[in-house]
């Protein structure tokens, strides 16, 4: 692995300056509360989507989801302990001819690249892609490959590049001290992939690439309350991992509403044998169906953003 010896890298984890003023210390202690989900289980977070943010690219889009807030109001002079939101930017380059050395292809060659910014998460990311980022790229390519009409661009290639400016955290920052050294489950990747599918679909439409339909991503999860292993489970749409004590399973889908098709499905976790046998908990089929409902909600925002961009282009012409 190549490294730059002249670069002074900061610490991988988050750091905080020492606080000696008693009033500020009390305010900081009052803010260390786990964010609580105030939305109903079937309600999505507010989403902002805009296309045409990068003029030099063939198509581009920016997506942002609101961040959850703690119960106590943030005090002045201190950063809030609320969970981070989701901020993604996508650029599409192409279709453009393949190099002469490339073999002949009767359809378009799709390549995806997903990368976290070094500052995107609480733990600092490296400058080279890791395994999780490559997995996100593979799932994104699978979701988009069934949407683009590739036969219309032979001997051509298109690149979809997504930069994660702010990613979902896998757990609440207060759980890092309790479960230090344990695996967090990487539940934040599910919401990130859902946003990547939606923002990539908007950027591809902005680039004018023919598709069979507009694909959108949706995620649903089975979560458990903070009462330990005996707590009741519930099925929620658009989950935020830091708002829940434990996430048992999650599913993310790339859905085509016009064709009623799923181009990518990723289920992670274990609902539990006792929940499947006694019928008290959700099944994997219900989990996937609720993920489709979440994708329909994202699709409405996606269509509205594309219509707004089209109206602006017509007004300028």
Short mmCIF file of C-alpha atoms in Angstrom, two decimals, residues 5-153:
data_model
loop_
_atom_site.label_atom_id
_atom_site.label_comp_id
_atom_site.label_asym_id
_atom_site.label_seq_id
_atom_site.Cartn_x
_atom_site.Cartn_y
_atom_site.Cartn_z
CA UNK A 5 5.48 10.19 3.98
CA UNK A 6 5.14 13.95 3.68
CA UNK A 7 1.48 13.87 4.72
CA UNK A 8 0.72 14.30 8.41
CA UNK A 9 -2.37 12.20 9.06
CA UNK A 10 -4.65 12.95 11.97
CA UNK A 11 -5.92 10.34 14.43
CA UNK A 12 -8.28 7.71 13.06
CA UNK A 13 -10.88 8.20 15.78
CA UNK A 14 -12.59 11.34 16.98
CA UNK A 15 -10.85 13.63 19.41
CA UNK A 16 -12.14 16.29 21.79
CA UNK A 17 -10.39 19.16 23.50
CA UNK A 18 -10.28 19.15 27.32
CA UNK A 19 -12.99 21.22 29.01
CA UNK A 20 -12.28 22.78 32.41
CA UNK A 21 -15.26 25.12 32.83
CA UNK A 22 -17.88 23.48 35.07
CA UNK A 23 -20.85 25.01 33.28
CA UNK A 24 -19.73 23.65 29.92
CA UNK A 25 -19.05 20.24 31.46
CA UNK A 26 -22.59 20.03 32.83
CA UNK A 27 -24.04 21.02 29.45
CA UNK A 28 -21.98 18.34 27.72
CA UNK A 29 -23.20 15.68 30.15
CA UNK A 30 -26.80 16.73 29.55
CA UNK A 31 -26.36 16.26 25.81
CA UNK A 32 -25.15 12.66 25.95
CA UNK A 33 -28.58 11.18 25.32
CA UNK A 34 -29.38 8.63 22.67
CA UNK A 35 -31.44 10.13 19.84
CA UNK A 36 -34.98 8.75 19.87
CA UNK A 37 -37.05 8.04 16.79
CA UNK A 38 -39.95 10.48 16.82
CA UNK A 39 -41.28 9.44 13.41
CA UNK A 40 -43.92 6.72 13.06
CA UNK A 41 -42.51 3.37 11.88
CA UNK A 42 -43.81 3.88 8.33
CA UNK A 43 -42.61 7.48 7.83
CA UNK A 44 -39.37 8.35 6.02
CA UNK A 45 -36.97 11.13 6.83
CA UNK A 46 -37.13 14.39 4.92
CA UNK A 47 -35.09 14.17 1.74
CA UNK A 48 -33.47 16.88 -0.38
CA UNK A 49 -32.51 15.97 -3.95
CA UNK A 50 -31.13 18.27 -6.65
CA UNK A 51 -29.68 17.53 -10.07
CA UNK A 52 -27.21 19.46 -12.19
CA UNK A 53 -24.85 20.40 -9.37
CA UNK A 54 -21.65 19.66 -11.36
CA UNK A 55 -21.63 21.46 -14.73
CA UNK A 56 -18.50 19.68 -16.01
CA UNK A 57 -20.10 16.22 -15.74
CA UNK A 58 -22.63 14.70 -18.13
CA UNK A 59 -25.05 14.34 -15.23
CA UNK A 60 -24.88 14.99 -11.51
CA UNK A 61 -27.05 14.98 -8.41
CA UNK A 62 -26.88 15.75 -4.70
CA UNK A 63 -28.91 13.99 -1.99
CA UNK A 64 -29.25 14.85 1.67
CA UNK A 65 -31.26 13.28 4.51
CA UNK A 66 -32.01 15.10 7.73
CA UNK A 67 -30.14 14.13 10.88
CA UNK A 68 -31.84 12.90 14.03
CA UNK A 69 -31.69 15.10 17.08
CA UNK A 70 -31.39 14.28 20.76
CA UNK A 71 -34.28 14.92 23.12
CA UNK A 72 -32.50 17.78 24.85
CA UNK A 73 -32.01 20.97 22.87
CA UNK A 74 -28.38 21.71 21.94
CA UNK A 75 -26.62 24.28 24.08
CA UNK A 76 -24.75 27.24 22.67
CA UNK A 77 -21.01 26.81 22.30
CA UNK A 78 -21.07 23.00 22.13
CA UNK A 79 -21.43 20.65 19.23
CA UNK A 80 -24.56 18.53 19.30
CA UNK A 81 -24.31 14.79 19.94
CA UNK A 82 -27.03 14.09 17.38
CA UNK A 83 -26.39 11.40 14.84
CA UNK A 84 -25.02 12.38 11.48
CA UNK A 85 -27.29 12.56 8.48
CA UNK A 86 -26.59 11.40 4.95
CA UNK A 87 -25.03 13.59 2.25
CA UNK A 88 -24.14 12.14 -1.14
CA UNK A 89 -22.95 13.62 -4.40
CA UNK A 90 -22.92 11.73 -7.70
CA UNK A 91 -21.39 12.51 -11.09
CA UNK A 92 -21.92 10.60 -14.33
CA UNK A 93 -19.29 10.75 -17.09
CA UNK A 94 -20.31 9.42 -20.48
CA UNK A 95 -21.40 7.67 -22.52
CA UNK A 96 -18.05 8.02 -24.28
CA UNK A 97 -16.10 5.77 -26.65
CA UNK A 98 -13.98 3.00 -25.22
CA UNK A 99 -10.21 3.12 -25.78
CA UNK A 100 -8.84 1.35 -28.84
CA UNK A 101 -7.19 -1.30 -26.69
CA UNK A 102 -10.53 -2.35 -25.15
CA UNK A 103 -12.29 -5.38 -26.64
CA UNK A 104 -15.48 -4.91 -28.64
CA UNK A 105 -18.68 -4.71 -26.59
CA UNK A 106 -22.17 -4.69 -28.16
CA UNK A 107 -23.56 -2.82 -25.15
CA UNK A 108 -22.45 -0.06 -22.83
CA UNK A 109 -19.82 -0.79 -20.17
CA UNK A 110 -20.96 0.43 -16.75
CA UNK A 111 -18.44 1.15 -14.00
CA UNK A 112 -19.31 2.39 -10.51
CA UNK A 113 -17.08 3.96 -7.90
CA UNK A 114 -18.23 4.65 -4.33
CA UNK A 115 -15.87 6.39 -1.92
CA UNK A 116 -16.24 7.81 1.58
CA UNK A 117 -14.70 11.17 2.22
CA UNK A 118 -11.99 11.08 4.91
CA UNK A 119 -14.28 13.19 7.08
CA UNK A 120 -17.54 11.35 6.29
CA UNK A 121 -17.77 9.28 9.48
CA UNK A 122 -16.73 9.61 13.10
CA UNK A 123 -13.79 7.30 12.44
CA UNK A 124 -11.54 8.80 9.80
CA UNK A 125 -11.51 6.98 6.46
CA UNK A 126 -8.46 6.20 4.37
CA UNK A 127 -7.68 7.58 0.94
CA UNK A 128 -7.85 4.15 -0.71
CA UNK A 129 -11.08 2.20 -1.05
CA UNK A 130 -11.65 -0.51 1.53
CA UNK A 131 -13.78 -3.68 1.33
CA UNK A 132 -17.01 -1.97 2.40
CA UNK A 133 -16.70 0.68 -0.31
CA UNK A 134 -16.04 -1.96 -2.94
CA UNK A 135 -19.13 -3.87 -1.77
CA UNK A 136 -21.21 -0.72 -2.14
CA UNK A 137 -19.87 -0.28 -5.67
CA UNK A 138 -20.76 -3.86 -6.62
CA UNK A 139 -24.32 -3.56 -5.27
CA UNK A 140 -24.76 -0.21 -7.01
CA UNK A 141 -23.58 -1.65 -10.32
CA UNK A 142 -26.02 -4.55 -9.95
CA UNK A 143 -28.90 -2.15 -9.25
CA UNK A 144 -28.13 0.08 -12.24
CA UNK A 145 -27.27 -2.63 -14.75
CA UNK A 146 -30.91 -3.73 -14.95
CA UNK A 147 -32.09 -0.16 -15.60
CA UNK A 148 -29.86 1.24 -18.36
CA UNK A 149 -30.70 0.24 -21.95
CA UNK A 150 -27.15 -0.74 -22.83
CA UNK A 151 -27.79 -1.87 -26.42
CA UNK A 152 -28.15 1.74 -27.57
CA UNK A 153 -24.49 2.56 -26.84
#
